[in-house]
Amino acid sequence: MAGASQVLQLTDPLPLDGGGELHGAEIAYETYGTLAGDGSNAILLCHALTGDQYVASPHPVTGKPGWWERMVGPGKPIDTDRYFVVCANVVGSCMGSTGPASEAPDGKPYAMRFPVITIRDMVRGLVALLDGLGIERLHAVVGGSMGGMQALSLAANWPDRAERVLVIASTSRHSAQNIAFHELGRQAVMADPNWHQGDYYAQESQPDSGLAVARMAAHITYLSEEALTGKFGRNLQDRDTKSFGFDADFQVESYLRYQGSGFTRRFDANSYLYITRAMDYFDLAEEHGGKLANAFAKTEARFCLVSFDSDWLYPTAESRHVVHALNAAGAAVSFVELSAPHGHDSFLLDVPALDRVVKGFIE
């Protein structure tokens, strides 16, 4: 799909948790601000499942503002007048980094020949990017949702690479419910007759219907009941009475259909399969002998975890679980649960208390 303004081609093969290596991988990224001479002001931002590197610049496909433009920029909580901010598209995605839609050595798209990846594989790619940029130690790594998983993985597996670790609305492993919602989305994609077992890139039609349904199901998990009720209630969409048919009678139905159709214009269906699978496989304790505290045994970083009281996808209990493990490992950690009505998406929306937490922790 779309490319990026900057791309680093890795000179060394990228080792993968599932076995084997990814050769010639490319990492697409954006940077904001100026790197200090000693490299001490670098902040790595890790994006969520459907995010990308365009954290504070217009999206090249949709034209919409960057996904965290309210947080990143001159004079903002993550102040690009002070910090050098790096945000990269994860391996497996579709905005310039190597993924299923990328060209394989035989000149054809990888499609389902692309290797199944993990969160730790994504972070290996990010570490390789930092090496390529000459950044040995980050001032901070920051991530929300899947980005928070990457931040935790970096802290656990490369404990000397970041001084501060800010994890927002995230978890150390996917629950059965999380996996179930992702499986629903994957089955919707694979049931689309235009999926063609993943080999749809040369076809006239793409599996847009299946991907749209997957997005609709996932989007429900990002919102709270309070947010949905407050915004839509049972209000009808552009009509005074029910149609007694299956058009979008209710505003909430129309909203979900809009979210689904818009998503298909900027995201690759196979990438959705691979990234959701990586998130489902994520279990930081399992990677470290079954005990989460072991994951942080070597860390000297300062941690801050943030949850939201209306987030039922990654509820506060998930953040507390990580905090207890960090305490057991003797790590320096602070924790705050913020009140916000938006659900899981609160980390992307206007929550002034989050701005204060982010600004205070990274300074």
PDB file of C-alpha atoms in Angstrom, residues 57-161:
ATOM      1  CA  SER A  57       1.745  14.142  10.184  1.00  0.00           C
ATOM      2  CA  PRO A  58      -1.105  13.752   7.684  1.00  0.00           C
ATOM      3  CA  HIS A  59      -1.910  10.218   6.612  1.00  0.00           C
ATOM      4  CA  PRO A  60      -0.938   9.803   2.945  1.00  0.00           C
ATOM      5  CA  VAL A  61      -4.016   7.703   2.106  1.00  0.00           C
ATOM      6  CA  THR A  62      -6.789   9.346   4.099  1.00  0.00           C
ATOM      7  CA  GLY A  63      -5.368  12.846   4.470  1.00  0.00           C
ATOM      8  CA  LYS A  64      -6.430  12.816   8.110  1.00  0.00           C
ATOM      9  CA  PRO A  65      -4.191  14.252  10.869  1.00  0.00           C
ATOM     10  CA  GLY A  66      -1.681  11.966  12.553  1.00  0.00           C
ATOM     11  CA  TRP A  67      -3.170   9.536  15.054  1.00  0.00           C
ATOM     12  CA  TRP A  68      -1.571  11.265  18.076  1.00  0.00           C
ATOM     13  CA  GLU A  69      -1.139  14.771  16.726  1.00  0.00           C
ATOM     14  CA  ARG A  70      -2.782  16.161  19.858  1.00  0.00           C
ATOM     15  CA  MET A  71       0.021  14.636  21.944  1.00  0.00           C
ATOM     16  CA  VAL A  72       3.125  15.030  19.740  1.00  0.00           C
ATOM     17  CA  GLY A  73       4.483  18.304  18.384  1.00  0.00           C
ATOM     18  CA  PRO A  74       6.085  21.625  19.341  1.00  0.00           C
ATOM     19  CA  GLY A  75       4.990  22.613  22.834  1.00  0.00           C
ATOM     20  CA  LYS A  76       2.786  19.537  23.226  1.00  0.00           C
ATOM     21  CA  PRO A  77       3.135  16.910  25.997  1.00  0.00           C
ATOM     22  CA  ILE A  78       5.687  15.054  23.858  1.00  0.00           C
ATOM     23  CA  ASP A  79       7.476  18.215  22.822  1.00  0.00           C
ATOM     24  CA  THR A  80       9.308  17.908  19.520  1.00  0.00           C
ATOM     25  CA  ASP A  81      11.201  21.108  20.321  1.00  0.00           C
ATOM     26  CA  ARG A  82      12.923  19.072  23.033  1.00  0.00           C
ATOM     27  CA  TYR A  83      12.719  15.466  21.914  1.00  0.00           C
ATOM     28  CA  PHE A  84      13.525  13.496  18.784  1.00  0.00           C
ATOM     29  CA  VAL A  85      10.482  11.312  18.202  1.00  0.00           C
ATOM     30  CA  VAL A  86      10.649   8.143  16.116  1.00  0.00           C
ATOM     31  CA  CYS A  87       7.582   6.181  15.065  1.00  0.00           C
ATOM     32  CA  ALA A  88       7.878   3.164  12.776  1.00  0.00           C
ATOM     33  CA  ASN A  89       5.384   0.970  10.983  1.00  0.00           C
ATOM     34  CA  VAL A  90       5.677  -2.528  12.478  1.00  0.00           C
ATOM     35  CA  VAL A  91       6.855  -5.484  10.437  1.00  0.00           C
ATOM     36  CA  GLY A  92       3.782  -7.294   9.159  1.00  0.00           C
ATOM     37  CA  SER A  93       1.835  -4.104   8.526  1.00  0.00           C
ATOM     38  CA  CYS A  94       1.065  -2.362   5.251  1.00  0.00           C
ATOM     39  CA  MET A  95       2.316   1.237   5.374  1.00  0.00           C
ATOM     40  CA  GLY A  96       5.792   0.705   3.979  1.00  0.00           C
ATOM     41  CA  SER A  97       7.326  -1.871   6.319  1.00  0.00           C
ATOM     42  CA  THR A  98       7.712  -5.424   5.054  1.00  0.00           C
ATOM     43  CA  GLY A  99       4.476  -7.374   5.362  1.00  0.00           C
ATOM     44  CA  PRO A 100       2.217  -9.806   3.493  1.00  0.00           C
ATOM     45  CA  ALA A 101       1.615  -7.322   0.657  1.00  0.00           C
ATOM     46  CA  SER A 102       5.362  -6.808   0.138  1.00  0.00           C
ATOM     47  CA  GLU A 103       7.301  -8.357  -2.697  1.00  0.00           C
ATOM     48  CA  ALA A 104       8.886 -11.704  -1.842  1.00  0.00           C
ATOM     49  CA  PRO A 105      12.203 -12.822  -3.365  1.00  0.00           C
ATOM     50  CA  ASP A 106      10.313 -14.379  -6.295  1.00  0.00           C
ATOM     51  CA  GLY A 107       8.846 -10.996  -7.219  1.00  0.00           C
ATOM     52  CA  LYS A 108       5.311 -11.824  -6.130  1.00  0.00           C
ATOM     53  CA  PRO A 109       3.573 -10.617  -2.949  1.00  0.00           C
ATOM     54  CA  TYR A 110       4.271 -12.779   0.078  1.00  0.00           C
ATOM     55  CA  ALA A 111       0.544 -13.085   0.843  1.00  0.00           C
ATOM     56  CA  MET A 112       0.127 -16.044   3.224  1.00  0.00           C
ATOM     57  CA  ARG A 113       3.704 -17.155   2.629  1.00  0.00           C
ATOM     58  CA  PHE A 114       4.722 -14.342   4.948  1.00  0.00           C
ATOM     59  CA  PRO A 115       5.966 -15.846   8.220  1.00  0.00           C
ATOM     60  CA  VAL A 116       3.750 -15.619  11.291  1.00  0.00           C
ATOM     61  CA  ILE A 117       5.274 -12.977  13.553  1.00  0.00           C
ATOM     62  CA  THR A 118       5.132 -12.000  17.207  1.00  0.00           C
ATOM     63  CA  ILE A 119       5.212  -8.754  19.151  1.00  0.00           C
ATOM     64  CA  ARG A 120       8.835  -9.530  20.000  1.00  0.00           C
ATOM     65  CA  ASP A 121       9.596  -9.888  16.269  1.00  0.00           C
ATOM     66  CA  MET A 122       8.090  -6.438  15.710  1.00  0.00           C
ATOM     67  CA  VAL A 123      10.325  -5.050  18.445  1.00  0.00           C
ATOM     68  CA  ARG A 124      13.377  -6.726  16.900  1.00  0.00           C
ATOM     69  CA  GLY A 125      12.623  -4.651  13.835  1.00  0.00           C
ATOM     70  CA  LEU A 126      12.314  -1.488  15.938  1.00  0.00           C
ATOM     71  CA  VAL A 127      15.624  -2.202  17.687  1.00  0.00           C
ATOM     72  CA  ALA A 128      17.273  -2.689  14.294  1.00  0.00           C
ATOM     73  CA  LEU A 129      15.878   0.700  13.269  1.00  0.00           C
ATOM     74  CA  LEU A 130      17.289   2.336  16.400  1.00  0.00           C
ATOM     75  CA  ASP A 131      20.650   0.771  15.615  1.00  0.00           C
ATOM     76  CA  GLY A 132      20.438   2.143  12.086  1.00  0.00           C
ATOM     77  CA  LEU A 133      19.682   5.613  13.435  1.00  0.00           C
ATOM     78  CA  GLY A 134      22.576   5.415  15.891  1.00  0.00           C
ATOM     79  CA  ILE A 135      20.332   5.534  18.971  1.00  0.00           C
ATOM     80  CA  GLU A 136      21.809   3.347  21.691  1.00  0.00           C
ATOM     81  CA  ARG A 137      19.536   4.331  24.569  1.00  0.00           C
ATOM     82  CA  LEU A 138      16.109   5.920  24.419  1.00  0.00           C
ATOM     83  CA  HIS A 139      14.998   8.709  26.687  1.00  0.00           C
ATOM     84  CA  ALA A 140      11.646   6.909  26.645  1.00  0.00           C
ATOM     85  CA  VAL A 141       9.573   4.318  24.831  1.00  0.00           C
ATOM     86  CA  VAL A 142       5.858   5.087  24.741  1.00  0.00           C
ATOM     87  CA  GLY A 143       2.962   2.984  23.514  1.00  0.00           C
ATOM     88  CA  GLY A 144      -0.761   2.507  23.863  1.00  0.00           C
ATOM     89  CA  SER A 145      -2.679  -0.753  23.311  1.00  0.00           C
ATOM     90  CA  MET A 146      -0.515  -2.941  21.024  1.00  0.00           C
ATOM     91  CA  GLY A 147       2.077  -0.189  21.273  1.00  0.00           C
ATOM     92  CA  GLY A 148       2.151  -0.795  25.011  1.00  0.00           C
ATOM     93  CA  MET A 149       2.862  -4.464  24.370  1.00  0.00           C
ATOM     94  CA  GLN A 150       5.837  -3.434  22.250  1.00  0.00           C
ATOM     95  CA  ALA A 151       7.065  -1.085  24.985  1.00  0.00           C
ATOM     96  CA  LEU A 152       6.866  -3.879  27.571  1.00  0.00           C
ATOM     97  CA  SER A 153       8.593  -6.299  25.207  1.00  0.00           C
ATOM     98  CA  LEU A 154      11.418  -3.826  24.624  1.00  0.00           C
ATOM     99  CA  ALA A 155      11.851  -3.325  28.367  1.00  0.00           C
ATOM    100  CA  ALA A 156      11.863  -7.057  29.032  1.00  0.00           C
ATOM    101  CA  ASN A 157      14.054  -8.264  26.183  1.00  0.00           C
ATOM    102  CA  TRP A 158      16.324  -5.243  25.627  1.00  0.00           C
ATOM    103  CA  PRO A 159      16.428  -3.836  29.185  1.00  0.00           C
ATOM    104  CA  ASP A 160      19.275  -1.419  28.500  1.00  0.00           C
ATOM    105  CA  ARG A 161      17.641   0.363  25.556  1.00  0.00           C
TER     106      ARG A 161
END
